[in-house]
Tab-separated table of C-alpha atoms (C1' of nucleotides) in Angstrom:
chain	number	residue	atom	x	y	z
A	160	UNK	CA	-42.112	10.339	28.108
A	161	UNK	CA	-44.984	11.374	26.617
A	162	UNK	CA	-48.309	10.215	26.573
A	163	UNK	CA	-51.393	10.934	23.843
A	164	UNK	CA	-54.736	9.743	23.222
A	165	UNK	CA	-56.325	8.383	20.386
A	166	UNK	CA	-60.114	8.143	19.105
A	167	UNK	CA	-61.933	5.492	17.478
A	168	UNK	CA	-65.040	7.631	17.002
A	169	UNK	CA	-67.993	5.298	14.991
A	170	UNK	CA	-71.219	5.851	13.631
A	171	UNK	CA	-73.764	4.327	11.509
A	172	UNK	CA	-74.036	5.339	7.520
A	173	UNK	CA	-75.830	3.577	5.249
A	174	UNK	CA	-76.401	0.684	7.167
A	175	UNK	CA	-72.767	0.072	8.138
A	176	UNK	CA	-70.344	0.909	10.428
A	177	UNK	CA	-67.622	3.567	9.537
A	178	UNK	CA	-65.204	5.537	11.684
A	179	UNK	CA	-63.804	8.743	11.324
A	180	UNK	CA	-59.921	9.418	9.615
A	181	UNK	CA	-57.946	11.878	9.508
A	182	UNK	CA	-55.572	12.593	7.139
A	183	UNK	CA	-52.116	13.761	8.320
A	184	UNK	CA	-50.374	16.581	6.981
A	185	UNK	CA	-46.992	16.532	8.911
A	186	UNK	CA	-44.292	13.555	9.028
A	187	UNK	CA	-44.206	10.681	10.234
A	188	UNK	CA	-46.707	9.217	7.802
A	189	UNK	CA	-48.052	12.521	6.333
A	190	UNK	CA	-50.685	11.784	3.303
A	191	UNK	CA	-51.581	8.846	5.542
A	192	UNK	CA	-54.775	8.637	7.315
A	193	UNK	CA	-54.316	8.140	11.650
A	194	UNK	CA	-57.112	8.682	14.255
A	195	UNK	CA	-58.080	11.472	15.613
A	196	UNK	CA	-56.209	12.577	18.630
A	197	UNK	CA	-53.219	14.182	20.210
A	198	UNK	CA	-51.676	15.240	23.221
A	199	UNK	CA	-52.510	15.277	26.821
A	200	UNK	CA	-52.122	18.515	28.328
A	201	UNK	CA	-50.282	19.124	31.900
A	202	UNK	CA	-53.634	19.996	33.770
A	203	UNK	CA	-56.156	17.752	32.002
A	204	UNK	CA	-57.113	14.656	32.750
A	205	UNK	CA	-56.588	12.045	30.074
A	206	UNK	CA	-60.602	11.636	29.506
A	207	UNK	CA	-60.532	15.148	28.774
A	208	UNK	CA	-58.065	15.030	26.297
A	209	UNK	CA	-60.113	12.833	24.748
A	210	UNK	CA	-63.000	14.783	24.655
A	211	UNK	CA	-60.969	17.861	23.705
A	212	UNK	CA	-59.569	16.329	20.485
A	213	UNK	CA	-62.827	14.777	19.742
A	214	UNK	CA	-64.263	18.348	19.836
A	215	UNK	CA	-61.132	19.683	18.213
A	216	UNK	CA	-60.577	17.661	15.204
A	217	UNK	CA	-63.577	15.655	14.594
A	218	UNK	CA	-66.221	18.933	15.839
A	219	UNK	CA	-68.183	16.973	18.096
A	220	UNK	CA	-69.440	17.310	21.592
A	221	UNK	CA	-70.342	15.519	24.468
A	222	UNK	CA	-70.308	12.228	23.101
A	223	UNK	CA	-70.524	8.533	24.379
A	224	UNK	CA	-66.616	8.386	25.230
A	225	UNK	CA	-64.745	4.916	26.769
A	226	UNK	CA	-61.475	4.253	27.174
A	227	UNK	CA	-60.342	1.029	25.537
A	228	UNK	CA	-56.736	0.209	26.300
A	229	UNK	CA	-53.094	1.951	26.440
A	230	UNK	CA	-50.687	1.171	23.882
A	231	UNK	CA	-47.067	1.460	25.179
A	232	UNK	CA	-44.669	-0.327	23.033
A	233	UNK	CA	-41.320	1.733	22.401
A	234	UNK	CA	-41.401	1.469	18.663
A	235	UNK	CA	-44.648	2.516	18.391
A	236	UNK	CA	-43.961	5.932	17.197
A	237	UNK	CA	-40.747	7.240	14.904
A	238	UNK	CA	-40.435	10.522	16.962
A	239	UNK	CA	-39.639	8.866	20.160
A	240	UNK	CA	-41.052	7.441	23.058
A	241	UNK	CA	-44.846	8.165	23.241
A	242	UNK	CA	-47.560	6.144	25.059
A	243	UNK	CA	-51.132	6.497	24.124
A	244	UNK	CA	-54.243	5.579	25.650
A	245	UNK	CA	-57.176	4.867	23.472
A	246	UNK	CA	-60.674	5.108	23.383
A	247	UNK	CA	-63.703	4.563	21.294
A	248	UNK	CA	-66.428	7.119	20.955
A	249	UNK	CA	-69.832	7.064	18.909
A	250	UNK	CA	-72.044	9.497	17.277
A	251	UNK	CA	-75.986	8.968	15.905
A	252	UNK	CA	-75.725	9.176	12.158
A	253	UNK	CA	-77.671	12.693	12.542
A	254	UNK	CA	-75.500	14.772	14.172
A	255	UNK	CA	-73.727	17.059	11.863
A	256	UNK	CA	-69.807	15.937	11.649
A	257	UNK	CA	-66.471	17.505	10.268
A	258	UNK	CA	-68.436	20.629	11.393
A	259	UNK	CA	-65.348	22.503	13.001
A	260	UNK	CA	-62.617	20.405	12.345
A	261	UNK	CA	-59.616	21.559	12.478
A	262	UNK	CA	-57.596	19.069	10.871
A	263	UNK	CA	-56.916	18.848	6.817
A	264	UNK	CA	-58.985	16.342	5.733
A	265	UNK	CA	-61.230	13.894	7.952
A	266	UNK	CA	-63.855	11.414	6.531
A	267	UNK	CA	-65.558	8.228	7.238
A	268	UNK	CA	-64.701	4.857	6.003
A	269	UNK	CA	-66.544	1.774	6.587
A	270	UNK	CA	-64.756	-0.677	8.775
A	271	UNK	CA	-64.206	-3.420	6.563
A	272	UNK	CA	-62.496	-1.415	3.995
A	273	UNK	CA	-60.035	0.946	5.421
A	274	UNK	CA	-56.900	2.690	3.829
A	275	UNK	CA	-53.834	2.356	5.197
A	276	UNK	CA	-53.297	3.600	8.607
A	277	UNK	CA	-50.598	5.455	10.531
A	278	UNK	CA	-48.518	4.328	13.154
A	279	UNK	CA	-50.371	1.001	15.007
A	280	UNK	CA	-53.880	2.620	14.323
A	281	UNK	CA	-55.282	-0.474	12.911
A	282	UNK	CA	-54.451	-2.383	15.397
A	283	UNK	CA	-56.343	-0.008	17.696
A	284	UNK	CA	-59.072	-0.161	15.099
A	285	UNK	CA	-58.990	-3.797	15.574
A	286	UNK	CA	-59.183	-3.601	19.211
A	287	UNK	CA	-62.225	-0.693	19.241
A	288	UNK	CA	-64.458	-3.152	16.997
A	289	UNK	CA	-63.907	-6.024	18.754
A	290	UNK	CA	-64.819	-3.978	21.592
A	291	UNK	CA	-67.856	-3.055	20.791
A	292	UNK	CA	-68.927	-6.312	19.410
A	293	UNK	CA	-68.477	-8.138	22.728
A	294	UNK	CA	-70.149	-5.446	25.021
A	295	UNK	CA	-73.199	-5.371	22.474
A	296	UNK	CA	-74.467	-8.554	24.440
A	297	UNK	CA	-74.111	-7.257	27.320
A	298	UNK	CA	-74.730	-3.733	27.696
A	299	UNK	CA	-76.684	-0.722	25.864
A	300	UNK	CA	-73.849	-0.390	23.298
A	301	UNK	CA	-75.409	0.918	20.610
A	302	UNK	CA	-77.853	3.788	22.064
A	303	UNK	CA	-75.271	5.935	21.575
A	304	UNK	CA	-75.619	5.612	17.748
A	305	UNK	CA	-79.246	6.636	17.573
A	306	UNK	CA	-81.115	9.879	18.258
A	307	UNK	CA	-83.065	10.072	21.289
A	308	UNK	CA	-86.075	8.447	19.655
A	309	UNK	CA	-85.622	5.896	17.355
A	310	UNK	CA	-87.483	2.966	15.630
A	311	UNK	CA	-86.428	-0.481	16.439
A	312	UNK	CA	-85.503	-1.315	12.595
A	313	UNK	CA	-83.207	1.598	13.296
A	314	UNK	CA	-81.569	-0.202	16.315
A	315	UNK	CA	-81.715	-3.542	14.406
A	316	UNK	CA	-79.517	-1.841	11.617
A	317	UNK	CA	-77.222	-0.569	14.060
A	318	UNK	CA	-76.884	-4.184	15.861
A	319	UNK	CA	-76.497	-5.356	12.189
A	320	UNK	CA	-73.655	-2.933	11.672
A	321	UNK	CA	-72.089	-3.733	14.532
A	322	UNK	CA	-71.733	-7.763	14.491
A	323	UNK	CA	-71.485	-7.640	10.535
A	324	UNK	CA	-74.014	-10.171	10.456
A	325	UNK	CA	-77.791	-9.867	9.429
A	326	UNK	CA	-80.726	-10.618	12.531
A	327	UNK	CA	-83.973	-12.432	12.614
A	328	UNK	CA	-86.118	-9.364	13.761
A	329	UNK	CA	-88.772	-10.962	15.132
A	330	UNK	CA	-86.248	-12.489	17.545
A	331	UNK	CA	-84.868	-9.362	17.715
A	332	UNK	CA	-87.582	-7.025	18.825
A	333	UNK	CA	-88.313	-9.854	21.446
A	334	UNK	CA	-85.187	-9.468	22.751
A	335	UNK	CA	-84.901	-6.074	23.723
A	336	UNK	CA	-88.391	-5.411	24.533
A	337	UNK	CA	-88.179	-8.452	27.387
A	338	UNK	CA	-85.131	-6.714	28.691
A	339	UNK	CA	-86.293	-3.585	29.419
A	340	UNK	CA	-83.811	-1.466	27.790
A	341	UNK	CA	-86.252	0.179	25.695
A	342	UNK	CA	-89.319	2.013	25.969
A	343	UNK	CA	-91.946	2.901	23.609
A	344	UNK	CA	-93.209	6.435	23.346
A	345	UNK	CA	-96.905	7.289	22.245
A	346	UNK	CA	-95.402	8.998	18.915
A	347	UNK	CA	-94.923	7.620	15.137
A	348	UNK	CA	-92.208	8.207	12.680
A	349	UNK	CA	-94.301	8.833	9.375
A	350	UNK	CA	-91.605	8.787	7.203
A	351	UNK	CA	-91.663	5.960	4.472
A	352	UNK	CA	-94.531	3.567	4.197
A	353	UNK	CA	-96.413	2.467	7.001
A	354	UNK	CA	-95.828	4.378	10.236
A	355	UNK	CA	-93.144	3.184	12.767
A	356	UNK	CA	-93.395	3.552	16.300
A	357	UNK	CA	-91.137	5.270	18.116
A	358	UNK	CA	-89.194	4.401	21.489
A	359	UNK	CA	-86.368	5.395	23.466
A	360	UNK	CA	-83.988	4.150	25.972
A	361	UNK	CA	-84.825	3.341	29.528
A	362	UNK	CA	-82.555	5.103	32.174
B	98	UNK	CA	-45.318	14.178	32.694
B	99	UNK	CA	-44.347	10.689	34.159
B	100	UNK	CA	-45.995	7.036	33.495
B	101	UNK	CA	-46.365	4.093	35.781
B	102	UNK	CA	-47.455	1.320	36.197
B	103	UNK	CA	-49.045	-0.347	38.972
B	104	UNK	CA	-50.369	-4.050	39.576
B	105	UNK	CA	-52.971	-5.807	41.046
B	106	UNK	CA	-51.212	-9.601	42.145
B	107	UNK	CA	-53.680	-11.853	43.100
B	108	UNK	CA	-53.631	-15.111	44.419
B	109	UNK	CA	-56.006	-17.461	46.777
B	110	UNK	CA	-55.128	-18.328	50.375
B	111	UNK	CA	-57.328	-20.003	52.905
B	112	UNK	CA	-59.982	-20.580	50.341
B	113	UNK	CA	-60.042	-16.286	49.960
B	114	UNK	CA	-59.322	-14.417	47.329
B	115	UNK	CA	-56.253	-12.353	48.405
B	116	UNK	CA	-53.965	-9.780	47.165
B	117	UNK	CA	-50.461	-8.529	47.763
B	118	UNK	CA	-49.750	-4.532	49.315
B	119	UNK	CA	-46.054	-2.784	49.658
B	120	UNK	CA	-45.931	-1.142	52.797
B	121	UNK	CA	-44.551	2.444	51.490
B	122	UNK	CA	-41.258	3.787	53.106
B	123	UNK	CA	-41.324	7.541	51.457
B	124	UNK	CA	-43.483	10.271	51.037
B	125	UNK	CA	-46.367	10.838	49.944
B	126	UNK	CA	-48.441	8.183	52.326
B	127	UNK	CA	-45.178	6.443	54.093
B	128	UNK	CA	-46.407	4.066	56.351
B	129	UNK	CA	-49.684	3.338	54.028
B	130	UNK	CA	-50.012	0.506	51.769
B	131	UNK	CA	-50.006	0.579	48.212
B	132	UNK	CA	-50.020	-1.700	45.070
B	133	UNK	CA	-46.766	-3.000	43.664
B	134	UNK	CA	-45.969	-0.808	40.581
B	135	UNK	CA	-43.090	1.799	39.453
B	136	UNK	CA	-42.318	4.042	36.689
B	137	UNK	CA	-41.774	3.228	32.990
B	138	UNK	CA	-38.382	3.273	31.526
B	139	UNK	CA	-37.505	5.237	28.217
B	140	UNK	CA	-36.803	2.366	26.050
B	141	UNK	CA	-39.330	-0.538	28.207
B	142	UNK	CA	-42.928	-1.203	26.737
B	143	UNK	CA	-45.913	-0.762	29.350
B	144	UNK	CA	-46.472	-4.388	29.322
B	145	UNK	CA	-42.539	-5.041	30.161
B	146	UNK	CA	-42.619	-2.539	33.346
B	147	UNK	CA	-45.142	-4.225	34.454
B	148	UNK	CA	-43.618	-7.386	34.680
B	149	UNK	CA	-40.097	-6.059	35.958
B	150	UNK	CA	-41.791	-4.518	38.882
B	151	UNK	CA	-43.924	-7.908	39.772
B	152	UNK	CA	-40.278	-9.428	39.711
B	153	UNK	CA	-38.566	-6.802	41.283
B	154	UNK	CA	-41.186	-5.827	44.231
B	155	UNK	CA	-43.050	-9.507	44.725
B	156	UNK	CA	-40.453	-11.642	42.839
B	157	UNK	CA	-42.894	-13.588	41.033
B	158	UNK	CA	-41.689	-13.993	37.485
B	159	UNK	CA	-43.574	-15.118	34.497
B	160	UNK	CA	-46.774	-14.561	36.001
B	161	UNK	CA	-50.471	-14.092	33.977
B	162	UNK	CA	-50.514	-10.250	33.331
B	163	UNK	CA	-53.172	-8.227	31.978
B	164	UNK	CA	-53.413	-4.458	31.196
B	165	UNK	CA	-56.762	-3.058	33.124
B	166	UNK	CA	-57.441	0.602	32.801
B	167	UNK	CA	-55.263	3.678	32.660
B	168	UNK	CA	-55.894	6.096	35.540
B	169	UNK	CA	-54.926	9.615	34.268
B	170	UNK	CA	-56.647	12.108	37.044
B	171	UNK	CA	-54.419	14.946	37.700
B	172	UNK	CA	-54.344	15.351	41.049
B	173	UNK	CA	-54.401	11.933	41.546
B	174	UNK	CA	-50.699	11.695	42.745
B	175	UNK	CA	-49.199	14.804	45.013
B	176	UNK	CA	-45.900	14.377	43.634
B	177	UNK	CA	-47.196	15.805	40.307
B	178	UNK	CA	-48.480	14.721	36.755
B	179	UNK	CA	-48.343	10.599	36.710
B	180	UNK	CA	-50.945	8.825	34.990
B	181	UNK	CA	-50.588	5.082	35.753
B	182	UNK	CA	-51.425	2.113	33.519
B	183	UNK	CA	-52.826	-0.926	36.053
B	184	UNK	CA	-52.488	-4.553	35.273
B	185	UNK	CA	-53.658	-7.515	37.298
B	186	UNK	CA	-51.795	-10.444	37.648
B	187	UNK	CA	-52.276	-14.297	38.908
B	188	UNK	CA	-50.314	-16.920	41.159
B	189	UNK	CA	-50.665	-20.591	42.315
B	190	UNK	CA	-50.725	-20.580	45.915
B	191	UNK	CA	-48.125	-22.434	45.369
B	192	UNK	CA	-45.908	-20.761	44.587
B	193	UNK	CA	-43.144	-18.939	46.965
B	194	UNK	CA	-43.702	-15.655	47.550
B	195	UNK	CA	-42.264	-12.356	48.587
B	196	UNK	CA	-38.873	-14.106	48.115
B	197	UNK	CA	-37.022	-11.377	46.488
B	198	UNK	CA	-38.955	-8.449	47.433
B	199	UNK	CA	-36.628	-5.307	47.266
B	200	UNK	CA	-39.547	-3.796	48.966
B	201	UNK	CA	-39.630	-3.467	52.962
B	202	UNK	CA	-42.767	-5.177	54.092
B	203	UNK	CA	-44.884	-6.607	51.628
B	204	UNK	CA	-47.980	-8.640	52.899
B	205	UNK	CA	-50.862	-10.473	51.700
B	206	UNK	CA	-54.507	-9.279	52.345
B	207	UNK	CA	-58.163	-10.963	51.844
B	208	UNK	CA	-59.633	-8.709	48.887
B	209	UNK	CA	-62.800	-7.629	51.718
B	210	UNK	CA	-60.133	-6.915	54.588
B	211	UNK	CA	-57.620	-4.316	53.059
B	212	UNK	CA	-56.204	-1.784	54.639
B	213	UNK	CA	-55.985	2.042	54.043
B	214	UNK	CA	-54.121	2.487	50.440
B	215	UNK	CA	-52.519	5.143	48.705
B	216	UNK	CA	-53.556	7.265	45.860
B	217	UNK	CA	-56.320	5.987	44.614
B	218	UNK	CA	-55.106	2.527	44.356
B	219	UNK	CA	-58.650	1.602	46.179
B	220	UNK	CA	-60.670	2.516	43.309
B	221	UNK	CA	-57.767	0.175	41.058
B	222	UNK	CA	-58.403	-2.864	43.544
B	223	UNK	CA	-62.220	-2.657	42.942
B	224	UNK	CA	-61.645	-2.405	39.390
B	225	UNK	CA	-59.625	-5.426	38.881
B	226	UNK	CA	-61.696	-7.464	41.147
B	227	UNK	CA	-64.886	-6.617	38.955
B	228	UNK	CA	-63.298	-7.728	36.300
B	229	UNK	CA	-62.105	-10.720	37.060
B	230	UNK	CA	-65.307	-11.927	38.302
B	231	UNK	CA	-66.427	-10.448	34.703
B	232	UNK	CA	-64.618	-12.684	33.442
B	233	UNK	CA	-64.886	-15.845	35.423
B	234	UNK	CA	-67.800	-15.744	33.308
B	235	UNK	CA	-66.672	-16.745	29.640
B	236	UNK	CA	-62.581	-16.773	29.833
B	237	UNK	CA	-60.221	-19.392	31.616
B	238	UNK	CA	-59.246	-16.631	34.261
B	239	UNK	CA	-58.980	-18.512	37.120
B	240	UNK	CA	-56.428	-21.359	36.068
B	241	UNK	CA	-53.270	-19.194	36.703
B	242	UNK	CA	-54.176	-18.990	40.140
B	243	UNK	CA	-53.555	-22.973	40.433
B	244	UNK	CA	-50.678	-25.073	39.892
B	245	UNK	CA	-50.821	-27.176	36.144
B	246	UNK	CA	-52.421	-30.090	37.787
B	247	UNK	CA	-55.523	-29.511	40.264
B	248	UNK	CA	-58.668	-31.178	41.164
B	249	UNK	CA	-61.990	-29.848	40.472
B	250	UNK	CA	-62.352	-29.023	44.132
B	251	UNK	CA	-59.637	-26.690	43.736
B	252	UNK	CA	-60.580	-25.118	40.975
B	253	UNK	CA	-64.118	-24.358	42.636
B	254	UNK	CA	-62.511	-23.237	45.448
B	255	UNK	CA	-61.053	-20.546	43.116
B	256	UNK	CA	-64.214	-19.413	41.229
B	257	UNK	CA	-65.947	-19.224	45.010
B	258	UNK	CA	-63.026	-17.392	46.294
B	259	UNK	CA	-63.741	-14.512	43.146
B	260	UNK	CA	-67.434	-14.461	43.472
B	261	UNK	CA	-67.185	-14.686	47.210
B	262	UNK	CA	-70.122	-16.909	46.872
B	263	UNK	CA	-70.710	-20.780	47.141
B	264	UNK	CA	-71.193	-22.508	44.036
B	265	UNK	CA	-73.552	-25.946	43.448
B	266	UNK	CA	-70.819	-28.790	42.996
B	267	UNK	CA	-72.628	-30.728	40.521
B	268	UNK	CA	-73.659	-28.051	38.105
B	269	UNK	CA	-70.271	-26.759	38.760
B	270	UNK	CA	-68.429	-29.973	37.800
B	271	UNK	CA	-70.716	-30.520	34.782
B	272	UNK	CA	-70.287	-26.701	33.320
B	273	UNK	CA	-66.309	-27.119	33.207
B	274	UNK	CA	-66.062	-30.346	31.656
B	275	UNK	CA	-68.912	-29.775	29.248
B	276	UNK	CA	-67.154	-26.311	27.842
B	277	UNK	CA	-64.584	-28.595	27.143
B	278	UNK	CA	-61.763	-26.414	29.249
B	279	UNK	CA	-60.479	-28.743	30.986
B	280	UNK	CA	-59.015	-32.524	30.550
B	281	UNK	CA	-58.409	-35.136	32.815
B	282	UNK	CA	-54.971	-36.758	33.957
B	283	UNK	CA	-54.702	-40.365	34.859
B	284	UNK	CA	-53.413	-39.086	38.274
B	285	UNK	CA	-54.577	-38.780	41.462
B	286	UNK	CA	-54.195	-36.819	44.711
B	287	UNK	CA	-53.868	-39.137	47.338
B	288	UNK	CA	-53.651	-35.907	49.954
B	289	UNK	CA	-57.034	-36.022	52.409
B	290	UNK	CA	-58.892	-38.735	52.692
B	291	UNK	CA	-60.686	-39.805	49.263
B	292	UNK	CA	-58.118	-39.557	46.627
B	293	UNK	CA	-59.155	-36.651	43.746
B	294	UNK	CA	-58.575	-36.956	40.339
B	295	UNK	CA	-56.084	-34.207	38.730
B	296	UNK	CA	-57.078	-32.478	36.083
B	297	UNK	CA	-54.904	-30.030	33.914
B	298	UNK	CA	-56.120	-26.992	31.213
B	299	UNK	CA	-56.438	-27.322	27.682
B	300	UNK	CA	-54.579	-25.156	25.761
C	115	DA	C1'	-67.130	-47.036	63.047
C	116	DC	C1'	-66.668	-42.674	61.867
C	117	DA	C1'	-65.126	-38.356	59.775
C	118	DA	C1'	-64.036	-35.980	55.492
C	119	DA	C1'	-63.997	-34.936	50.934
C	120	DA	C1'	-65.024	-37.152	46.156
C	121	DG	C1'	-68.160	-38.176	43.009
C	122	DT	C1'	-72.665	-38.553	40.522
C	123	DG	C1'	-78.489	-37.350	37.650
C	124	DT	C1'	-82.791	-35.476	37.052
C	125	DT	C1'	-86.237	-31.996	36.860
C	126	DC	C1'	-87.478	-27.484	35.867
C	127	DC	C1'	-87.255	-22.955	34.036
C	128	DA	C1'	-85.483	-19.278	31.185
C	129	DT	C1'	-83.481	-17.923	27.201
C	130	DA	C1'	-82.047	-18.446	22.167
C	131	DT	C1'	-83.244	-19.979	17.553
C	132	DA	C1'	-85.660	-21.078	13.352
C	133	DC	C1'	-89.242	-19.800	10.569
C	134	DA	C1'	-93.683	-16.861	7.212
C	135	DC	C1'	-97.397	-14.098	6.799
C	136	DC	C1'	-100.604	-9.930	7.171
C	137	DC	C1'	-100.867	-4.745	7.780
C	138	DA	C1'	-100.725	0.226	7.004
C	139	DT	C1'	-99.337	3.679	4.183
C	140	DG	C1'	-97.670	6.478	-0.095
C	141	DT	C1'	-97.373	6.486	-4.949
D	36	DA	C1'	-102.970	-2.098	-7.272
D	37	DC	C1'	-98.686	-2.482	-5.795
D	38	DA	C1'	-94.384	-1.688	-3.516
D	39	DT	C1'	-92.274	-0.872	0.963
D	40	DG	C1'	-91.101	-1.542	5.400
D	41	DG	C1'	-93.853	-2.448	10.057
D	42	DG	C1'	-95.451	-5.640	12.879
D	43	DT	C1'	-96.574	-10.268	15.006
D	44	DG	C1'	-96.395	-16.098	17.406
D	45	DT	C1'	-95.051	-20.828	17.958
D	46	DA	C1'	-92.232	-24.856	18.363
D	47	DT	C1'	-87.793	-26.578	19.516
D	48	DA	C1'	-83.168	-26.675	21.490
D	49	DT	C1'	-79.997	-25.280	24.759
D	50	DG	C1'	-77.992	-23.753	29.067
D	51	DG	C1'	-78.520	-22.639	34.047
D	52	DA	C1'	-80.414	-23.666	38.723
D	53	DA	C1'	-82.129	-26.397	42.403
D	54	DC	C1'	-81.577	-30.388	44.924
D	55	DA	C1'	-79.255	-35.409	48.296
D	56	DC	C1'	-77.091	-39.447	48.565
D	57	DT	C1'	-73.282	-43.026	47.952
D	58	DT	C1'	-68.213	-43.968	47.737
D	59	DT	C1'	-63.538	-44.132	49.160
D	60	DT	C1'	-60.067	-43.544	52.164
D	61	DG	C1'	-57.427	-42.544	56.798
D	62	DT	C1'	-57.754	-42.614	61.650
DNA sequence: ACAAAAGTGTTCCATATACACCCATGT
DNA sequence: ACATGGGTGTATATGGAACACTTTTGT
């Protein structure tokens, strides 16, 4: 039996969400675009696999990395019996992508308008967004999508992206100012019209 | 490199939220307790093994079962490269237990009273109890731990029993049959001394 | 009559929602 | 001067939390 991983890595582009592809050269599916991932390795743990392919194929680093949920049915995959255990990672639009990957062809596709995916990658698609949708109430989900510093319009557009829905943003800014998640720094992003202040997460 | 599964069966006795141990006959940790579980076979989903070993080791059958977290450490068992997939799982009180159990000495233990257990099933207990009381929050978890018809006493016995914390009857009372999760039965339970009206899920 | 569990309302506070205008800057 | 995105407050609705007594039955 054996047993991969798979990565639903997101970021933000032009105001929506996208996640990265890859498109696969060998059969099953070849020409088809999967996830990034692959194999667990005898002395690694699976979160390191993770990370490894991540770095491998999609050239990116110590990322925000969770796992999501193991997919184990037996049909799953045409070359035999192979489990794998998913996760979703996420990258701020800045960092510099496809930078050292290793696969063919990778590239991001908005959410809502994917091509057709290998093996039962949508449905771990599926499963990644919902994900993230629900723990955006909850938690800091979302951070992980923005430089260090960012403006809250910034973090607006990435909430935006997120629940596919547009947000009042006085209602907003309320929000995540009275729950402490956020601080604000003394500095000013001066780019545009009218300077916005910048802030950054607490803890 | 082998897969297994391992489960987390809870159920409430005593008003306490309990759950059920294997006492384990071989090596590594004989003697020690550990969770019910067992390897995946070649042509079984995850999902499947699950529920064969809940049937074969606690013979409970058709119980709630949900997939929790995959623990993939590699030293994690001594025996070699096994990443295990945990679910949790749900009975009535009712219902007969251990009946079945292929197992040598299975026994029931309050969540806050366990003994020493093996690998790291410790860290997969605390897991599943977190979220469960997660999602007491905004789910109907808690309903497959009581027979189809119950009173509202019962079923705040339940949500105590998770939080391990009392709960205000009246708000209690009020929340359930506002969210609309629950509808009454014409019957009654005549056991005690003021008979209680049964209630049963929607859905 | 008494013990035991069932059942029932109101007040208060915190949080979410709906909604529109002025401000600072670059061109 | 104007276009662009930054920034701000109030009123209302909704959900959670605190809190005590009466009712029904069996013994």
């Amino acid at each position: 039996m054996r047993v991969t991983v798979d990565i639903v890595l997101f970021t933000i582009r032009e105001r929506r969400l996208h996640l990265l592809l890859i498109r696969r050269l060998a059969e099953p599916f070849a020409g088809c675009f999967a996830l990034p991932g692959g194999f667990v390795l005898p002395d690694e743990s699976v979160d390191a696999a993770a990370a490894r392919e991540l770095r491998e194929e999609a050239g990116v680093e110590s990322v925000y990395l969770e796992q999501l949920y193991t997919f184990g049915e037996p049909g799953r995959d045409p070359r035999g019996r192979i489990i794998t255990v998913a996760y979703y990672a996420m990258v701020p639009q800045t960092q510099s992508l496809q930078a050292g990957t290793d696969a063919a062809d990778a590239a991001w596709f908005p959410v809502d308008a994917l091509p057709p995916l290998a093996f039962d990658h949508l449905a771990i698609v599926q499963y990644a967004h919902t994900r993230i949708r629900n723990k955006l109430g909850y938690t800091n989900v979302g951070f992980e999508l923005l430089p260090a510093k960012f403006t809250l319009s910034e973090l607006q557009v990435v909430h935006e992206a997120i629940l596919g829905e547009p947000l009042d943003k006085r209602n907003f800014r309320r929000r995540v100012q009275l729950q402490g998640i956020v601080k604000p720094t003394k500095e000013f992003q001066a780019t545009g019209r009218k300077p916005a202040q910048l802030f950054r997460f607490k803890d």
